[in-house]
Tab-separated table of C-alpha atoms in Angstrom:
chain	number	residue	atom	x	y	z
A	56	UNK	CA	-14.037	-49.241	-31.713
A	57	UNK	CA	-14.028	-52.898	-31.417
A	58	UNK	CA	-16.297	-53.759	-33.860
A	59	UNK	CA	-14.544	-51.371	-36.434
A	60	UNK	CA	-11.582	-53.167	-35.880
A	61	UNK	CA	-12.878	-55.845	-37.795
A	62	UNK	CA	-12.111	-54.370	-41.030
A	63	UNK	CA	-8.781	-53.751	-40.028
A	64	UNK	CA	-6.473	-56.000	-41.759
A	65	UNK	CA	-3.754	-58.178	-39.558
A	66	UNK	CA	-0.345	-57.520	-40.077
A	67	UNK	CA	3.196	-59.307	-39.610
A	68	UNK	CA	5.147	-57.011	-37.421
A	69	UNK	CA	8.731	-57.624	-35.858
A	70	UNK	CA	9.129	-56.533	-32.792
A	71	UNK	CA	12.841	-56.971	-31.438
A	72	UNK	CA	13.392	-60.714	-31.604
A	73	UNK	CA	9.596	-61.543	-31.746
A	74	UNK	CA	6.942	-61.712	-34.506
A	75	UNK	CA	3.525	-60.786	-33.950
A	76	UNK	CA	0.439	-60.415	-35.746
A	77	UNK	CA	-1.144	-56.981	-35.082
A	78	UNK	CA	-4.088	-54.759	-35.922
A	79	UNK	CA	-4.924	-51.378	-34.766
A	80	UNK	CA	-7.830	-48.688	-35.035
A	81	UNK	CA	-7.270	-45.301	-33.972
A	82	UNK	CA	-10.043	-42.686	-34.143
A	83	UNK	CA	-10.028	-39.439	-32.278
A	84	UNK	CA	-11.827	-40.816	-29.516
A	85	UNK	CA	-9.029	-43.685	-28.564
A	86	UNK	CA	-7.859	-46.794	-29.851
A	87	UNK	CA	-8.250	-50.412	-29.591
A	88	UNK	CA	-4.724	-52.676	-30.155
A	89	UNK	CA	-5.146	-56.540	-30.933
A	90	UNK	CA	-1.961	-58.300	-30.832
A	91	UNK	CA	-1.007	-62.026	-30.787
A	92	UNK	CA	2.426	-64.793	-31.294
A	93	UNK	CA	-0.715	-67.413	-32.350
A	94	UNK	CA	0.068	-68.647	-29.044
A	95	UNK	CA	-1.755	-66.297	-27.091
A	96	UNK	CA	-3.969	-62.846	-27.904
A	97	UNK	CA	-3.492	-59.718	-26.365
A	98	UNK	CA	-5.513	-56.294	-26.563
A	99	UNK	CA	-5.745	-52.723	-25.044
A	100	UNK	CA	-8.220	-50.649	-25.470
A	101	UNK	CA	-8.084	-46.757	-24.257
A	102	UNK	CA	-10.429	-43.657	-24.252
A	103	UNK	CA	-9.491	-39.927	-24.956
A	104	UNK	CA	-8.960	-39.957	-21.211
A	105	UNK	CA	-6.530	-43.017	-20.764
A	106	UNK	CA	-4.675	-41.216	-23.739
A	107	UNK	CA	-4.778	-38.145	-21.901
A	108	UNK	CA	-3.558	-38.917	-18.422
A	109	UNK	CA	-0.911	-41.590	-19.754
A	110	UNK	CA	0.188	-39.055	-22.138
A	111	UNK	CA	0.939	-36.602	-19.507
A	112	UNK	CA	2.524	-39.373	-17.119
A	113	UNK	CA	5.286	-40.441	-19.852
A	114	UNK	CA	5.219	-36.924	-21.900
A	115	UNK	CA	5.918	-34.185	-19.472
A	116	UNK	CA	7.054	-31.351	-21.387
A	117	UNK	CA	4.788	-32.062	-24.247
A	118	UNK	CA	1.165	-30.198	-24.120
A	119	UNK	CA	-1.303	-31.717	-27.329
A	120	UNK	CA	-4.226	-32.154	-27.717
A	121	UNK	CA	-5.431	-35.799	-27.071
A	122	UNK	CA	-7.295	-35.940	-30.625
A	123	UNK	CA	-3.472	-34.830	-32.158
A	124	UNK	CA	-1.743	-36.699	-29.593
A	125	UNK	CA	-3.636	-40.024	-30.874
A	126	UNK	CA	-3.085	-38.868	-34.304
A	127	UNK	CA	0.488	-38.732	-33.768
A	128	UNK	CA	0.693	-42.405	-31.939
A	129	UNK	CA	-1.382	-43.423	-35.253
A	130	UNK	CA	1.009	-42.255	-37.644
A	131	UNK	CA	3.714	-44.175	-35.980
A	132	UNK	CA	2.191	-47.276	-36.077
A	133	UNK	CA	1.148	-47.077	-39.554
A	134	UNK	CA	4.786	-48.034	-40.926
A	135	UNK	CA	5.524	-50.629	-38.633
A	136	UNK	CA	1.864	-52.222	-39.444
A	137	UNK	CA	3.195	-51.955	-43.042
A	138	UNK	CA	5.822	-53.552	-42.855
A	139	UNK	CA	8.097	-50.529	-43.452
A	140	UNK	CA	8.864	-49.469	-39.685
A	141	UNK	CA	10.485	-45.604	-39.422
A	142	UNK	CA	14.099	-45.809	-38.117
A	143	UNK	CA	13.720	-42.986	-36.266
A	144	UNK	CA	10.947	-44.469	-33.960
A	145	UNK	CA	11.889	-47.580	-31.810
A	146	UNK	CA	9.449	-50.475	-30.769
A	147	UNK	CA	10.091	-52.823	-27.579
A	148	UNK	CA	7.651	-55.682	-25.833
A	149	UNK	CA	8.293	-56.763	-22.652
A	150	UNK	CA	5.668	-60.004	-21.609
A	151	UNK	CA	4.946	-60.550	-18.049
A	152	UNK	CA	2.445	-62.905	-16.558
A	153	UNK	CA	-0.811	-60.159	-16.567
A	154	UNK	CA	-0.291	-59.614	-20.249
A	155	UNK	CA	2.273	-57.848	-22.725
A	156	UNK	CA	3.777	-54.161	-22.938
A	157	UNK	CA	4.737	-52.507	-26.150
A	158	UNK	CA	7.230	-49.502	-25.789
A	159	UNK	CA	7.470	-46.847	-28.245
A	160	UNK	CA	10.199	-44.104	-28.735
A	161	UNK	CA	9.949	-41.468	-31.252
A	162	UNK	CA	10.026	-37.714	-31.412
A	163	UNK	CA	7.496	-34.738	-31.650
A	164	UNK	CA	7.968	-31.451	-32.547
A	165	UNK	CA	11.836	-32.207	-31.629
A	166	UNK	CA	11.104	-33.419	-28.326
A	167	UNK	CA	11.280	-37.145	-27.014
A	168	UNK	CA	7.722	-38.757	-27.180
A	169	UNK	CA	7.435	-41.816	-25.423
A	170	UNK	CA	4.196	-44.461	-25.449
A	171	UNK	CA	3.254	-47.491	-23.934
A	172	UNK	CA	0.862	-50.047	-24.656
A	173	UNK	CA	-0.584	-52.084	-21.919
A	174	UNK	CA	-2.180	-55.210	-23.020
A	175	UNK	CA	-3.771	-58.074	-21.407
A	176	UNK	CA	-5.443	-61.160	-22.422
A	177	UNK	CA	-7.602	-60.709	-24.632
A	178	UNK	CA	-11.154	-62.394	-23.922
A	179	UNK	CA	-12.381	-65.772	-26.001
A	180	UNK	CA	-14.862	-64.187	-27.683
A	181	UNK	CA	-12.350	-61.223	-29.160
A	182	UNK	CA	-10.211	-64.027	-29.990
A	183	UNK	CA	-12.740	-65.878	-31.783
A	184	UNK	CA	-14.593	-62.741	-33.481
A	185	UNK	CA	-11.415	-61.232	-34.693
A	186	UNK	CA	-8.708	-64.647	-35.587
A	187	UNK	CA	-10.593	-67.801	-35.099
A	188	UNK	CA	-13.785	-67.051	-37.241
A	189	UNK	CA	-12.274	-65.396	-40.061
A	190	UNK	CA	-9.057	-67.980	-40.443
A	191	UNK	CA	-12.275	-70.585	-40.272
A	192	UNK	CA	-14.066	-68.613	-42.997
A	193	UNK	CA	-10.745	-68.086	-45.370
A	194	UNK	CA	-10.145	-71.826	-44.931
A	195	UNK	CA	-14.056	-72.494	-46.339
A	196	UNK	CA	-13.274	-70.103	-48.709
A	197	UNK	CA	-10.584	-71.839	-50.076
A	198	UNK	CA	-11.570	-74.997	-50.131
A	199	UNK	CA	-14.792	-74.566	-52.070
A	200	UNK	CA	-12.161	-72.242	-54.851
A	201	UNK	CA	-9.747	-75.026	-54.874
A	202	UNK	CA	-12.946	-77.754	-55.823
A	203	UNK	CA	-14.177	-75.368	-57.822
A	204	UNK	CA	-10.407	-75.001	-59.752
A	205	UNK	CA	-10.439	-78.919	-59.500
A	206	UNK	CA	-13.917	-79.302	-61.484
A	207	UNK	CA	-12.627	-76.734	-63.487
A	208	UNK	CA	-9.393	-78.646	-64.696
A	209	UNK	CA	-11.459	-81.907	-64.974
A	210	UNK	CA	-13.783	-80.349	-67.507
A	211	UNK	CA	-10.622	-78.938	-69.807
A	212	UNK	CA	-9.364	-82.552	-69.249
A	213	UNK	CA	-12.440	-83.660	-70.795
A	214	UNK	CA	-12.836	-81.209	-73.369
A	215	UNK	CA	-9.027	-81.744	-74.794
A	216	UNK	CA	-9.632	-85.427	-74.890
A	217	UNK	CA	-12.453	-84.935	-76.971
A	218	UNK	CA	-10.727	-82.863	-78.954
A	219	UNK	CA	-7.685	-85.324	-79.257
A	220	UNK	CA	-10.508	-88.662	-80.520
A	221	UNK	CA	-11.874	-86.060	-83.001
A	222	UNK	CA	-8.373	-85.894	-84.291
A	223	UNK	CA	-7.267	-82.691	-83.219
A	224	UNK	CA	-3.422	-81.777	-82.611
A	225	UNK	CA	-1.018	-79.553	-80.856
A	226	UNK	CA	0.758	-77.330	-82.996
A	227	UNK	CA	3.099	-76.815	-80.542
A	228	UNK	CA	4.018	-79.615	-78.634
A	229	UNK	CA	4.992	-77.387	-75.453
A	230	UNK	CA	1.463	-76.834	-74.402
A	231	UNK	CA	1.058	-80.479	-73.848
A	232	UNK	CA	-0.329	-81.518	-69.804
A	233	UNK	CA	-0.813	-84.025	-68.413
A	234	UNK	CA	-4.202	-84.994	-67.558
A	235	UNK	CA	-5.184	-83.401	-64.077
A	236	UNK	CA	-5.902	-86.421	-61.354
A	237	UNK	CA	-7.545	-84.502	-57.876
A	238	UNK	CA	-6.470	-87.442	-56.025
A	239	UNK	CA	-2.839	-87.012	-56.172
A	240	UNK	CA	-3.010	-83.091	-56.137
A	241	UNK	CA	-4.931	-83.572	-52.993
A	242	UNK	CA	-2.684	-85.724	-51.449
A	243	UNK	CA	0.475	-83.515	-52.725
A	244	UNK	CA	-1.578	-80.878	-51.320
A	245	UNK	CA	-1.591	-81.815	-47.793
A	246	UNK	CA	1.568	-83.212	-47.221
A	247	UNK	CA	2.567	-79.375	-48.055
């Protein structure tokens, strides 16, 4: 599950009074839960099993099948991840010093469904695999697009001024720019 996760994209969730950034796989064989306040990282990870016995600890009168059951917990996530969370299902987090618990409310088949996730720390290497590498990577990314927009700009620079000592002219004098300087859009650029 873990390494499927990968592909899963993070999301800005809200969370009572907290924001988080959260990702989520579920499959029919469990589910893996990466969550983190960029201060620390949290995860669970649970089999068909886990599902099943928690499910019957905090679900008594419901029967399901694990594979529906994880279905079900799936679909509620989904809107929250999305930004668009369901007001009929209710998400709390409680953090303690072992790790962080998300509570979830909802209803199935017209009976109260209730689900918690138990997360601990999540270990360096997740961490690094799944938010330091690929921030790293985006940041490289961008950089080399940004040099390659800068060259870009130079060259049209270059190109109008030739244009201009060839005695070429705007025939509308809205489209003139000012010459692009990388310097001072690099310094404007990190003070932001």
């Amino acid at each position: 599950l873990e390494s499927r996760l990968l592909t899963q994209p993070w999301a800005s969730v809200c969370l009572g009074e907290s924001t988080f950034l959260a990702k989520v796989l579920f499959r029919d064989t469990g589910y893996i839960l990466l969550i983190s306040d960029l201060s620390s990282v949290w995860y669970e990870s649970a089999d068909a099993e886990a599902v099943g016995q928690r499910s019957k600890e905090l679900n008594k009168r419901l029967t399901v099948q694990v594979s529906s059951f994880l279905h079900h917990l799936c679909e509620l996530m989904h809107p929250l991840l999305a930004g668009q969370p369901d007001a009929t299902t209710s998400f709390s987090c409680h953090r303690t010093a072992s790790g962080l618990s998300l509570h979830m409310k909802s209803e199935l088949s017209g009976l109260p469904f209730y689900w918690d996730f138990h997360c601990c720390p999540a270990p360096v290497e997740m961490v690094s695999r799944h938010l330091v590498r690929p921030l790293i990577q985006m940041s490289l990314a961008l950089q080399s697009q940004v040099q390659k927009l800068a060259s870009l700009l130079l060259q049209k620079d270059a190109e109008i001024e030739d244009y201009r000592e060839s005695g070429a002219t705007l025939s509308r004098d809205r489209l003139r720019t000012e010459p692009f300087q990388e310097e001072k859009f690099q310094q404007h650029f990190m003070v932001k």
